[in-house]
Structure formats: structure tokens, C-alpha cells
Coordinates of C-alpha atoms in Angstrom, one line a residue:
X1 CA 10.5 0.7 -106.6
X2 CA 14.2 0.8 -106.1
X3 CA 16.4 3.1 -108.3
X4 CA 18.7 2.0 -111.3
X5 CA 22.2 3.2 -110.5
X6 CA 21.8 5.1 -113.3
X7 CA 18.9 7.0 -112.4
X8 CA 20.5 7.7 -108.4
X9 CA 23.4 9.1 -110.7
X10 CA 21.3 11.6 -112.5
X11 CA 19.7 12.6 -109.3
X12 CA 22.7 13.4 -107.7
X13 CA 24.0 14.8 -110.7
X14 CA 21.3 16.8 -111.2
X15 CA 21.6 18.0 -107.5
X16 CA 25.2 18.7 -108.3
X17 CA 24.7 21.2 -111.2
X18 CA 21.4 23.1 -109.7
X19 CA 23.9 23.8 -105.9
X20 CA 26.4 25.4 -108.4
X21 CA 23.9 27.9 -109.6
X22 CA 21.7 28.0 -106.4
X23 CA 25.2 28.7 -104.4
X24 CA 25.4 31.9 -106.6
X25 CA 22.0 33.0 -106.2
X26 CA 21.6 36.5 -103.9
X27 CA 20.2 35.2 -101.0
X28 CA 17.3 37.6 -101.3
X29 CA 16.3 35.8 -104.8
X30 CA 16.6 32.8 -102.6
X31 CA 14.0 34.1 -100.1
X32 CA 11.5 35.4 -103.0
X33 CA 11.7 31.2 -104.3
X34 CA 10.9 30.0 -100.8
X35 CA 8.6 32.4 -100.5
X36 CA 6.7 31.1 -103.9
X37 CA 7.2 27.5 -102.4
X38 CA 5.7 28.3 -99.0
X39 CA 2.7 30.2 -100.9
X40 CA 1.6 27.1 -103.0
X41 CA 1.9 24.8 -100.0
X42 CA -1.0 27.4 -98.6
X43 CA -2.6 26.8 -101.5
X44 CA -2.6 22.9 -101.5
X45 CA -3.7 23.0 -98.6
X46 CA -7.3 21.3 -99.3
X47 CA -5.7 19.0 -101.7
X48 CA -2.7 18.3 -98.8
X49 CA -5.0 17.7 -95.8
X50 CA -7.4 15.0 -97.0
X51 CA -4.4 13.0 -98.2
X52 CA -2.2 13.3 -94.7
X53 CA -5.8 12.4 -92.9
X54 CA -5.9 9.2 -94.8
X55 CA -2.5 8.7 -94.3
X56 CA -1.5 9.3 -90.9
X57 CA -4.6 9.4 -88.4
X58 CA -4.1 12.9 -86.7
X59 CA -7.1 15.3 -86.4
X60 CA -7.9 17.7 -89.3
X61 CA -6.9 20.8 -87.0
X62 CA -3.7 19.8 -86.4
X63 CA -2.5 19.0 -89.8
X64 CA -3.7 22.3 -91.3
X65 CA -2.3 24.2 -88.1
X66 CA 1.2 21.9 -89.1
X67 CA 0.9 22.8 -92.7
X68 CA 0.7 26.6 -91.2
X69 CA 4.0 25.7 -89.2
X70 CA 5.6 24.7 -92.0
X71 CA 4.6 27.5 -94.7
X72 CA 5.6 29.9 -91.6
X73 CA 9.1 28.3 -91.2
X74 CA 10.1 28.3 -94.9
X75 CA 9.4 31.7 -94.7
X76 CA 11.3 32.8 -91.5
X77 CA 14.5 30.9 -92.6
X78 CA 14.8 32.3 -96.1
X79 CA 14.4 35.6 -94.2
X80 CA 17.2 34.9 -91.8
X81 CA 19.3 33.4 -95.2
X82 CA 18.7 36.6 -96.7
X83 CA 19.6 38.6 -93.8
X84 CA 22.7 36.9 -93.6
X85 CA 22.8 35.9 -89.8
X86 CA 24.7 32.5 -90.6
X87 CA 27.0 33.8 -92.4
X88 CA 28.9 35.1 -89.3
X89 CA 30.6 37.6 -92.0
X90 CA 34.1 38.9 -90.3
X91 CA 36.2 41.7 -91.9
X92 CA 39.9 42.3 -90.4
X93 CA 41.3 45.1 -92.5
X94 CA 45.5 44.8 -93.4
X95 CA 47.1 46.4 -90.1
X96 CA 51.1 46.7 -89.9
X97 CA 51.0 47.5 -86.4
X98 CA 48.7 44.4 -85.5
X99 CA 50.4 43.5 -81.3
X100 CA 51.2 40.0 -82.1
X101 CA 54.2 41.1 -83.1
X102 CA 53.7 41.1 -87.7
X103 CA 51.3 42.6 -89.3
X104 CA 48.1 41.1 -90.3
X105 CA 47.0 40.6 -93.5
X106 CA 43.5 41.7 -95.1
X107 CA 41.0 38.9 -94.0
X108 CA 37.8 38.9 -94.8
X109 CA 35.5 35.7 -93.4
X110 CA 32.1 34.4 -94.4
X111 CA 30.2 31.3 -95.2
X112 CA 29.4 29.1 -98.0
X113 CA 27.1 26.4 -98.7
X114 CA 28.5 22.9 -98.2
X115 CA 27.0 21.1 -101.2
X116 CA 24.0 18.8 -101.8
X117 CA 22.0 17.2 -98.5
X118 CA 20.0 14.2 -98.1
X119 CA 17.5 14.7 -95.8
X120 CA 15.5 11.9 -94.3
X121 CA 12.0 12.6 -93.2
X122 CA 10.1 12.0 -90.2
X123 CA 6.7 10.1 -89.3
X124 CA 4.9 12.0 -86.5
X125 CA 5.1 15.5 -88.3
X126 CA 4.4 15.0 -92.0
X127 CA 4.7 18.7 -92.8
X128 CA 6.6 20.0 -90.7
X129 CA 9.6 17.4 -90.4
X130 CA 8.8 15.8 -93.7
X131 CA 9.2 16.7 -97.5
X132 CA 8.9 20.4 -97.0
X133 CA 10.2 20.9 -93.4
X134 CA 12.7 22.3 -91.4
X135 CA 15.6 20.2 -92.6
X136 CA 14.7 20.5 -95.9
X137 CA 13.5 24.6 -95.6
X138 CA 17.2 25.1 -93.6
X139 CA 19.4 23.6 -96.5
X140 CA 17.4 25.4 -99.4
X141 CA 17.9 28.6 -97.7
X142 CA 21.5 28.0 -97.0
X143 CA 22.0 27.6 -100.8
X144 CA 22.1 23.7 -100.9
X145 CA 20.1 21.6 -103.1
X146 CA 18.1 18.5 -101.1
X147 CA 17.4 15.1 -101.8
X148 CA 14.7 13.7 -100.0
X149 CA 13.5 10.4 -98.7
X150 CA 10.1 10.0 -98.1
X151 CA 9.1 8.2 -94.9
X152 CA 6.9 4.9 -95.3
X153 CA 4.3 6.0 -92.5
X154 CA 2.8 8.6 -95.3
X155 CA 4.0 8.0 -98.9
X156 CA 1.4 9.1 -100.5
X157 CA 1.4 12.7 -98.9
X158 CA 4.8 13.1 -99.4
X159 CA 4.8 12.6 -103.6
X160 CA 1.6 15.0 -103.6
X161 CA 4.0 17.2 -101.2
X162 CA 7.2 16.6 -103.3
X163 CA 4.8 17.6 -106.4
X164 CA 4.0 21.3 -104.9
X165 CA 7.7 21.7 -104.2
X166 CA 9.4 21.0 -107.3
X167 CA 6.3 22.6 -109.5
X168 CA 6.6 26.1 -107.5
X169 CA 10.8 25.9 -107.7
X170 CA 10.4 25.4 -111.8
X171 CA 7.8 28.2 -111.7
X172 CA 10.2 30.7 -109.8
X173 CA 13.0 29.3 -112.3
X174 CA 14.7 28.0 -109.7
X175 CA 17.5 25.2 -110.8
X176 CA 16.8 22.0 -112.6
X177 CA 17.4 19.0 -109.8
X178 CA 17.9 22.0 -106.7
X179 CA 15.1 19.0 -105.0
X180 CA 13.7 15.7 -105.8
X181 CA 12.3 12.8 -103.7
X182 CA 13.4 9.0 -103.6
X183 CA 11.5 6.4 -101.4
X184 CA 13.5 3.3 -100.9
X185 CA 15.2 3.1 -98.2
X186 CA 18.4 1.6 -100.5
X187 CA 18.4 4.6 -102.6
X188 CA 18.6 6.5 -100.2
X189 CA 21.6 4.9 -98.0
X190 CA 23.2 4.6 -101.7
X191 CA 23.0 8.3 -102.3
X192 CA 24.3 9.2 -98.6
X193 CA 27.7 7.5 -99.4
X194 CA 27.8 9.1 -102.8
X195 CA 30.8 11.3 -103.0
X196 CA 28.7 14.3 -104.1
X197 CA 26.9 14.5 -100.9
X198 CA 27.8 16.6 -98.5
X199 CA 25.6 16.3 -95.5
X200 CA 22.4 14.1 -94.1
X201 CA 20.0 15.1 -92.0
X202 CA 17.5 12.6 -90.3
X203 CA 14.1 12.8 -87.4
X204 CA 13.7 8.7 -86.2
X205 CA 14.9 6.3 -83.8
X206 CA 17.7 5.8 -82.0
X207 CA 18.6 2.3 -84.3
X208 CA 17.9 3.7 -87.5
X209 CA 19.5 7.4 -87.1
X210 CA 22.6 5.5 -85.4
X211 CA 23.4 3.2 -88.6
X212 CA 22.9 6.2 -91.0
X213 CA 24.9 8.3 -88.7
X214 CA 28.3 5.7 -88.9
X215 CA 27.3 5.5 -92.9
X216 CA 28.1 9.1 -93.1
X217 CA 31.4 8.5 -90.6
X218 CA 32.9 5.6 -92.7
X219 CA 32.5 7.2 -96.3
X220 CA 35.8 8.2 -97.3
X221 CA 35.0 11.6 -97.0
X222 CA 33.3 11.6 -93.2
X223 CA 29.9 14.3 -94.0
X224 CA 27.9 16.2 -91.2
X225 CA 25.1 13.8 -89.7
X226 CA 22.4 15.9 -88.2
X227 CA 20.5 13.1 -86.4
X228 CA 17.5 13.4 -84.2
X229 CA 17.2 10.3 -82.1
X230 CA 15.6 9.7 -79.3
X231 CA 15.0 11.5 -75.8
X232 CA 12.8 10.9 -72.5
X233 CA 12.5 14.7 -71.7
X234 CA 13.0 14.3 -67.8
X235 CA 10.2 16.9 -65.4
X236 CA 12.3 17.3 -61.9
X237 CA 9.7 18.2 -59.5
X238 CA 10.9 19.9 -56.0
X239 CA 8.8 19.1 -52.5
X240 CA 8.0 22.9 -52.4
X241 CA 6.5 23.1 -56.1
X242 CA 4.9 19.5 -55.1
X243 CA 3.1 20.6 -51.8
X244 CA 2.1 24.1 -53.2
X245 CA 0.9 23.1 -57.2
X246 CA 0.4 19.4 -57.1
X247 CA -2.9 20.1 -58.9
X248 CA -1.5 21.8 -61.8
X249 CA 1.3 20.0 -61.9
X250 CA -0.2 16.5 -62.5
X251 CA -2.4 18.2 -65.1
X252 CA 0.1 19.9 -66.8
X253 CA 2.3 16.4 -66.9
X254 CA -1.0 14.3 -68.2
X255 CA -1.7 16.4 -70.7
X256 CA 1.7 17.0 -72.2
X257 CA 2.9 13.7 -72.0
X258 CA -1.0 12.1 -73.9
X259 CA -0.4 15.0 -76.2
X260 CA -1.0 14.2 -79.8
X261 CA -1.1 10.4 -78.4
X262 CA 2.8 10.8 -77.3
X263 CA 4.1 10.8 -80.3
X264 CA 5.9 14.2 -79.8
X265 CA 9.9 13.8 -79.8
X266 CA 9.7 16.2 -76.9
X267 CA 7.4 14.5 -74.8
X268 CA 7.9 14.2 -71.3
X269 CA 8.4 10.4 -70.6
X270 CA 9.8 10.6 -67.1
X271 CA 8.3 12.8 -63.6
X272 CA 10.4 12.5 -60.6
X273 CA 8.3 13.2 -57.8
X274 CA 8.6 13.6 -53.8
X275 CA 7.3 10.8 -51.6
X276 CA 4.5 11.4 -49.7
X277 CA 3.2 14.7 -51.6
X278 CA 0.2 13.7 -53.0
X279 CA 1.3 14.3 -56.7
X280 CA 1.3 10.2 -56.9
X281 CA -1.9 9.9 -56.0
X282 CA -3.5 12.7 -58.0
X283 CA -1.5 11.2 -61.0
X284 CA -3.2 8.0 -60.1
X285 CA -6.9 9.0 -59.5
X286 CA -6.4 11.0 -63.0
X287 CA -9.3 10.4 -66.1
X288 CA -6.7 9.8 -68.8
X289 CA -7.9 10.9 -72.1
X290 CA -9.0 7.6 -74.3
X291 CA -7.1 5.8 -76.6
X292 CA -6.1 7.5 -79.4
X293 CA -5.1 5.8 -83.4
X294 CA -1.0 5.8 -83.4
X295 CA 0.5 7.4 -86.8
X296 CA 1.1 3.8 -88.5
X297 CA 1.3 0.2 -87.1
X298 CA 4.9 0.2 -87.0
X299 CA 4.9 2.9 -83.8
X300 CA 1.8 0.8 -82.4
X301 CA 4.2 -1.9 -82.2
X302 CA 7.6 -0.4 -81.5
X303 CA 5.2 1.2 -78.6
X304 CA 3.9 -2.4 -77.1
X305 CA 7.5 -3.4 -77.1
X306 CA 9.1 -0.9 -74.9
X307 CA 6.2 -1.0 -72.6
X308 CA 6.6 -4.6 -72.3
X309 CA 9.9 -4.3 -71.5
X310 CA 9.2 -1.7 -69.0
X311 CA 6.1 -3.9 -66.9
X312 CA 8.4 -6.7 -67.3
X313 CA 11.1 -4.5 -65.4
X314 CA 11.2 -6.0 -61.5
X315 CA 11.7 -2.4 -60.5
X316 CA 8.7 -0.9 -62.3
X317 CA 4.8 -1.6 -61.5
X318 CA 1.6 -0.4 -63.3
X319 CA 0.5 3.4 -62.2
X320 CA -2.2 3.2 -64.5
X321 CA -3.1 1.4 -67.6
X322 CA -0.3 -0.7 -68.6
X323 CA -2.7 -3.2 -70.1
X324 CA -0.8 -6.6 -70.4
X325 CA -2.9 -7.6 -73.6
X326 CA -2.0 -5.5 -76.7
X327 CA -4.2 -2.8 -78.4
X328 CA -4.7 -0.7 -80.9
X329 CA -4.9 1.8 -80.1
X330 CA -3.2 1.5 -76.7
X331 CA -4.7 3.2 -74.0
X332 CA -2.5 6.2 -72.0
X333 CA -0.3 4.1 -69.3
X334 CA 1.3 5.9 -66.4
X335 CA 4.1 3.4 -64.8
X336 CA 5.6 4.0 -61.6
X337 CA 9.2 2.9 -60.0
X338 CA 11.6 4.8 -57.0
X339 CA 15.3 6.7 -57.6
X340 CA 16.6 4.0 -56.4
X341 CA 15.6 1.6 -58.4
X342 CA 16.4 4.1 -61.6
X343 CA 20.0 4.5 -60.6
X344 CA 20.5 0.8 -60.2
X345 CA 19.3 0.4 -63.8
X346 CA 19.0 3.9 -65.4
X347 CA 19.4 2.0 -69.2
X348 CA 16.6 -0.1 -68.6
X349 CA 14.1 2.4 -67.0
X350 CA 15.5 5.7 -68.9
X351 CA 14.2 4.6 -72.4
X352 CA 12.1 6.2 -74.6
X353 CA 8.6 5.0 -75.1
X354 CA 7.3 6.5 -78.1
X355 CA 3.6 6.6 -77.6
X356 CA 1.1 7.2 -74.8
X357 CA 3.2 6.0 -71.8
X358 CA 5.5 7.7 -69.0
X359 CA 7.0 6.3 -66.0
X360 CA 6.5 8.5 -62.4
X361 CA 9.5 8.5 -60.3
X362 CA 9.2 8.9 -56.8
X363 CA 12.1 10.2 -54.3
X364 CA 13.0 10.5 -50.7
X365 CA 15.9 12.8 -50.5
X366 CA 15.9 15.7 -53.6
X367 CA 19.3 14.7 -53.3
X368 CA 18.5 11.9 -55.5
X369 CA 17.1 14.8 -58.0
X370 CA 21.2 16.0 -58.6
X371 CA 21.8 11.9 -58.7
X372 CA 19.4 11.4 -61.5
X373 CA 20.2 14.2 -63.7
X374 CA 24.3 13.5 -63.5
X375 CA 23.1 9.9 -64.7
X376 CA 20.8 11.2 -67.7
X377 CA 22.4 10.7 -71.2
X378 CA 21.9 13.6 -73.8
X379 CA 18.0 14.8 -73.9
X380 CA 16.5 17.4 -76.1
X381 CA 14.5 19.2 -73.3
X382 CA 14.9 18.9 -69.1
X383 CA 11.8 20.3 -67.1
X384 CA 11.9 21.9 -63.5
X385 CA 8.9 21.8 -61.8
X386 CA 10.2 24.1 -58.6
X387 CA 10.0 27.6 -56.8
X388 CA 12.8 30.2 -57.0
X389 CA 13.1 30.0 -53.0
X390 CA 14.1 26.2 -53.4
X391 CA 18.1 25.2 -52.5
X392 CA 18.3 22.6 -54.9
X393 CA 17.2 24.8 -58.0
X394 CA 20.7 26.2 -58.8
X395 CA 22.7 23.2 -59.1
X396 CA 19.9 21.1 -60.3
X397 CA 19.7 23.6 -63.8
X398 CA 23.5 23.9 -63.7
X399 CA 23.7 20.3 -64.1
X400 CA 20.0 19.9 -66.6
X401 CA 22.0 22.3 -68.6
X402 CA 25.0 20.2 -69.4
X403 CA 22.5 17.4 -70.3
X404 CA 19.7 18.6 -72.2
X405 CA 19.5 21.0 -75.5
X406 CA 16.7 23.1 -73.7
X407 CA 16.1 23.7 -70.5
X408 CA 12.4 24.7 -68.9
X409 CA 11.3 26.6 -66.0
X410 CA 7.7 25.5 -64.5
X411 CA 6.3 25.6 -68.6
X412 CA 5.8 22.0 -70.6
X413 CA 8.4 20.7 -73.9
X414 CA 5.7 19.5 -76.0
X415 CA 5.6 22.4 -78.5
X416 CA 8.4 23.5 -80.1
X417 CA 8.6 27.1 -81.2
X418 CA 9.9 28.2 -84.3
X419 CA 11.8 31.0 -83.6
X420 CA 15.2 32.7 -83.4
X421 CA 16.2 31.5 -79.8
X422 CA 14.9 27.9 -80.0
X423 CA 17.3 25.4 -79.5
X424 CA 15.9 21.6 -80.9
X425 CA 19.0 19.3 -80.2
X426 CA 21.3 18.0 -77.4
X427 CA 23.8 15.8 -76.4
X428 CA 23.8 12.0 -78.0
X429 CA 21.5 10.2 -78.0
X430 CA 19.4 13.1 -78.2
X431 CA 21.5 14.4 -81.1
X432 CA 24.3 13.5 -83.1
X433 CA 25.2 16.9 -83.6
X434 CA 25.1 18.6 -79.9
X435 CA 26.2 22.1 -81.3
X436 CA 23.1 22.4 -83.7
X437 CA 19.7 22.5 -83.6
X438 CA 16.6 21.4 -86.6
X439 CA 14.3 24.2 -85.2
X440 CA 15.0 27.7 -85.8
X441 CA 16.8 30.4 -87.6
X442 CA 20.2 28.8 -85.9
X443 CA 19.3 25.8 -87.9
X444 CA 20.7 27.3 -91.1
X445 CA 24.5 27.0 -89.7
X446 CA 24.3 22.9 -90.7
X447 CA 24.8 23.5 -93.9
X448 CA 27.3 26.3 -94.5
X449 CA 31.0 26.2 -93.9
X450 CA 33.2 28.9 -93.1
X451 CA 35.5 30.4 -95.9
X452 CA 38.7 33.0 -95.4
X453 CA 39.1 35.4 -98.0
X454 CA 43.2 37.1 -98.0
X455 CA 44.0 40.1 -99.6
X456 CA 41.6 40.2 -102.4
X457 CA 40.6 43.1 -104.6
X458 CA 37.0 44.3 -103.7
X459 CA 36.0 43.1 -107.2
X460 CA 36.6 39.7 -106.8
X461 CA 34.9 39.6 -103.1
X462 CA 31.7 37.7 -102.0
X463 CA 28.9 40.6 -102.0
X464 CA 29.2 40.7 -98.0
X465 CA 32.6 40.7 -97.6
X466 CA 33.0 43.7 -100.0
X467 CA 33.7 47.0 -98.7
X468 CA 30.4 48.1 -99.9
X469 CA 28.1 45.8 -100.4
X470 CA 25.3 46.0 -102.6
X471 CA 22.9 43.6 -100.0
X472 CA 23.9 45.0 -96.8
X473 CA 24.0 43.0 -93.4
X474 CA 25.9 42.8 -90.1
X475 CA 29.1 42.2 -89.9
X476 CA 31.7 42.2 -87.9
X477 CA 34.4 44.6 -88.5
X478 CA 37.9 45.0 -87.1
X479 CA 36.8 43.3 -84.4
X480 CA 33.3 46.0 -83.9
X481 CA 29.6 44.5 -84.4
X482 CA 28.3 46.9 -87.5
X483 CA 24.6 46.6 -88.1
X484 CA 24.8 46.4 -91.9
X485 CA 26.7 49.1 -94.4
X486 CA 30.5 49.8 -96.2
X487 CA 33.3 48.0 -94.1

């Protein structure tokens, strides 16, 4: 049921008065909540589970091993928070003999948190990008409180979720209002233009994440937009890596790209392959797993009508499957078309087909492998299938690299690793923030902003950008990388 103004008011009010306090908290005391949060979610877990199998159709393993994800990544970002590695702290002390010809004041820099955040959450992981996931994990730890909109595909799992959240923050005396859930669609649009809002985070479509996205833009205050749209995670296989490990190559392809029935943001939806190197045919002659139940009917149709649009393509024919009759659940389709016909028409073959299909691309020249990838729009991840003796490797990756968020050597994109390194994001329509990412501990720079501090007393100093702190952590100081201790 949709909102009263009133009630969005109090929400965001609410939200409003818990940042203040939550802004102020040590970022340890931050990481001891999280960690409270993240131990209760283990503890739902048989309470959790049932509900998200009822909900959402994937296997019993996976959701607990998502569940496990998630606990995991609450806890490794309140670690980072606490540690203080987005903070980017940067201490110049006063020197009168500074080169630049005058002398340079005391400046000490660090980060604060931007305000509240709506977060939007995702369909295809209901932990882990949902009500307690990364986006919503990354602001907490920052120091923002989050607003949440539950996604449609699993309601039911995200108030049980919501439930755990706000009933470990009360027990850990966390701030009244530091999270809360709303579920219409209106309410939540409504509470991204509020003026109290500070940024929006969002997992979806290209469509939906794209109307949001020029929401936050035409407010009049513009806010951060961390979208995740939409990607077809090229592979770019070479004629030596196809001629020596066609084998594992097509197995390693089929079973990433039917990987939790496609519905994986990083699955790879496009193979480029050399003519006349068997990889084709072994794609071909493949036993495809069976058809598998889609999250919710909405991506069983938004599935049928990209596929349809793809068979209907004169440059594209049926590899396997591509059954002209719906189903449901649809059957793994392999499609198949040239470079040539790509590059005429890279909008109309290049399009992301969330479910179990992928389109093979064969080649004649690996010229055309540089002639694709300069015509790719912004992807999350970029695959090379090759061999470290091949010619085309180095400015094939130089070019991946300007394209893509992640770029792999010979390994798969389906999985994403929640680590310090990972990079989840990429140029639009990938992203609509290319210089972030919504997987790992870098993910906690979305929702800070930097802050200059000139010639304070020590007294009146944020704890890290004292001379001695009492919480310790790197810094840089007079221009020197310091591990943690006085400045």
C-alpha cells in the first residue's frame, strides 16, 4: 500500500536525525553494530531460507551459500569502515617555506558521510543485492542511514529480512530510523527527490535504472546515482586458444553463461569465435543443462522478448534451442551470427538477454576481435580467451580495458568476489557511475565526500585528522604514506 505524505515525511525524517548521530559514531562502534546485524542474519537463516525458496525459485544451496555472502560482506566493509581506508585521510602540516612560492597553510583532509541513501534492491540476488546487501552494508558502514525499497520479485523475504535488520540495530542501540523499508515503487521515486536525500543506489535494467538515474539529475540538488544496468560481458576467443582448448573452452562458456539459469549480471552473453576452429561445432553438439524456473514471471517474459527480437534479427539464426513457441521455463538457447553482421548492427545484436541465452560470434580475421571491442559500449566484465604468445593479446586488453569494469584472463565473470581488489562497475550502460564499484571494500567511497580541515586546534579535529589520534589508521602525511600513529 502506497505511503501518506506524511508517513514518507517521518521516514525521511527519521532517517535524517539517526545520520546525525550515526555520522558521529567511531567507526569501530559502527563495525561492532554490523557485526550484531550480520550475526542475526546467521541466525535467521532457517526462518530466511524457506521464505526466499518460496519466493524466488533458486536451489536451497545457493540461497544459504548467498545468505553466507552477505553476512560475510557486512562484515568485511564495516571492517574496512573502521579501518578507515575511504577515508583517504591527508595531513599537510603549515610550511612557510612551501616552493610554490607562499606558504601553506595547515590542511588536514578526510571524509564524511554524505547523508541518507535510498537504495533500490535487486531481483536475482535476494540477499546479497537486496535488503541487507552490498549497497545497503556499504552506506551503513560509511555512516549513512538507508531507505530501502523492496523489489516485487520477493516481498515477502524482504519484510522478514527488513525485520532482522532493524530488530538487531535497536538491540545494539543503534539510531531510531538509521533503516527502514518502503515497497511501492511511488514512495520510493517520491523519497529519491526528497531534499533530504543524498544519494541512490540501484541493481535492474537498463529502462528502469535510466529513469531513476535522470530523477536524481533533475532534482534541484543533482545526488550521486549508483546504477547497475545492464551488460553482455563479451568472451574474445583467439585462433591459438581456439585450436589448442576448444574443449574447455566451450565448457567453460556453457556452463557460465546457464549458470544460475543466466540470471547473473555478469554473465557472459556474447563468444566471438574463429571460423573454422571447431569451437562452433562443439558449442553445437553440446547437452545443455534443462530448463530451469526463472526468478519471477516478469524476467520469463522480459527474456522471451529479447530473444524474439534476436531470432527475428536477419543477421542471427538459431545455434541451439531458440524455441519459437514460448516456455516456461525456457530452455538454454545458443544463437549464432558473423562480425560482420555485428558491426553492421552492434545495437541490435549487442543486447542483453537476461536469461538462459547467448549469441556465438564467429570471425575471419582476429582483426575483427580489435573492431568489436572499439564498438562495445560500457560492460561490467570483458573475457580473453587467448595464449600469452598471441599478437593480438596486447592491444585487444588495452582496448577491453577502456570498455569494461573488469577485465579477465582465460578464468569465467560469473562470480563475483567480495574482496578488496574487486571492481563491480563500468562504463554506461554498464554503470552510471564508471569510477565506482557495488562489490568490495572500494564500494564504501559512494557515500562519503571529501572534507578540508584549515588551521584547526587539535581539539576541535576529526579523531583521524588529529595529531594523535585515539583510533589510529593510515594516513598520509606531508605528502609520506604512514601506516597508522601521531601525525
Amino acid at each position: 500500500m502506497e505511503l501518506t505524505d506524511v508517513a514518507r515525511e517521518r521516514i525521511v525524517a527519521d532517517a535524517v536525525r539517526a545520520g546525525e548521530i550515526w555520522a558521529q559514531t567511531a567507526p569501530a562502534d559502527r563495525a561492532t553494530v554490523l557485526g550484531m546485524v550480520a550475526d542475526a542474519l546467521d541466525a535467521a537463516a532457517d526462518r530466511l531460507v524457506p521464505i526466499a525458496l518460496a519466493e524466488t525459485h533458486l536451489p536451497e544451496t545457493r540461497l544459504r551459500g548467498e545468505l553466507t555472502r552477505t553476512t560475510f560482506q557486512l562484515r568485511l566493509l564495516a571492517g574496512s569502515a573502521a579501518a578507515g581506508e575511504h577515508l583517504d585521510v591527508r595531513i599537510d602540516h603549515a610550511d612557510a617555506d612551501w616552493p610554490m612560492g607562499a606558504p601553506r597553510p595547515d590542511l588536514r583532509r578526510t571524509a564524511v558521510p554524505l547523508g541518507p541513501v535510498i537504495v533500490f534492491a535487486a531481483s536475482n540476488f535476494p540477499f546479497a543485492f537486496s535488503v541487507a546487501g552490498g549497497d545497503t552494508a556499504s552506506a551503513l558502514a560509511a555512516g549513512c542511514p538507508v531507505i530501502l525499497k523492496a523489489h516485487g520479485g520477493h516481498p515477502e523475504l524482504s519484510i522478514a529480512t527488513a525485520e532482522v535488520v532493524t530488530g538487531a540495530l535497536r538491540e545494539a542501540g543503534a539510531p531510531d530510523g538509521l533503516f527502514a523499508l518502503v515497497e511501492e515503487p511511488s514512495d520510493a521515486r517520491a523519497i529519491l527527490t526528497h531534499p533530504e536525500i543524498k544519494a541512490g543506489a540501484f541493481t535492474g535494467s537498463i529502462p528502469a535504472g535510466r529513469t531513476l538515474f535522470d530523477l536524481a539529475q533533475a532534482r534541484s540538488e543533482p545526488i550521486p546515482f549508483y546504477g547497475e544496468l545492464g551488460s553482455v560481458n563479451p568472451v574474445f576467443v583467439t585462433e591459438q586458444a581456439a585450436k589448442r582448448r576448444a574443449q574447455e573452452i566451450a565448457d567453460g562458456f556453457l556452463a557460465s553463461f546457464t549458470l544460475g539459469a543466466g540470471q547473473f549480471c555478469t554473465k557472459p552473453g556474447v563468444l566471438l569465435a574463429p571460423v573454422g576452429s571447431g569451437l562452433v561445432e562443439r558449442l553445437s553438439a553440446a547437452a545443455l543443462p534443462a530448463a530451469a524456473p526463472l526468478l519471477n514471471d516478469r524476467i520469463v517474459a522480459g527474456h522471451r522478448h529479447v530473444l524474439d527480437e534476436l531470432l527475428q534479427h536477419p543477421g542471427v539464426t538459431a545455434l541451439v534451442g531458440g524455441d519459437r513457441e514460448p516456455a516456461d521455463p525456457p530452455a538454454p538457447s545458443l544463437l549464432a551470427t558473423t562480425a560482420d553482421a555485428l558491426l553492421e548492427d552492434v545495437d541490435g545484436i549487442l543486447t542483453e538477454c537476461f536469461g538462459p541465452t547467448a549469441v556465438v560470434v564467429t570471425y575471419e580475421d582476429e582483426k575483427q576481435l580489435i573492431e568489436v571491442a572499439r564498438a562495445l559500449d560500457g560492460q561490467l566484465t570483458a573475457t580473453v580467451a587467448g595464449e600469452t604468445d598471441d599478437a593480438i593479446v596486447p592491444e585487444l586488453v588495452a582496448t577491453l580495458a577502456r570498455k569494461a569494469g573488469r577485465v579477465l584472463w582465460n578464468e569465467w565473470p560469473t562470480g563475483v568476489s567480495v574482496t578488496h581488489a574487486q571492481q563491480h562497475g563500468g562504463p554506461y550502460p554498464a554503470t552510471t557511475a564508471p569510477g565506482t564499484t557495488s562489490v568490495g571494500t572500494a564500494a564504501l567511497s559512494r557515500f562519503v565526500r571529501p572534507v578540508a580541515w584549515q588551521g584547526f586546534p587539535d581539539a576541535l579535529l576529526p579523531d583521524e585528522l588529529r595529531d594523535t589520534p585515539h583510533h589510529p589508521i593510515a594516513r598520509r602525511i606531508n605528502g609520506l604514506l604512514i601506516p597508522g600513529g601521531s601525525a
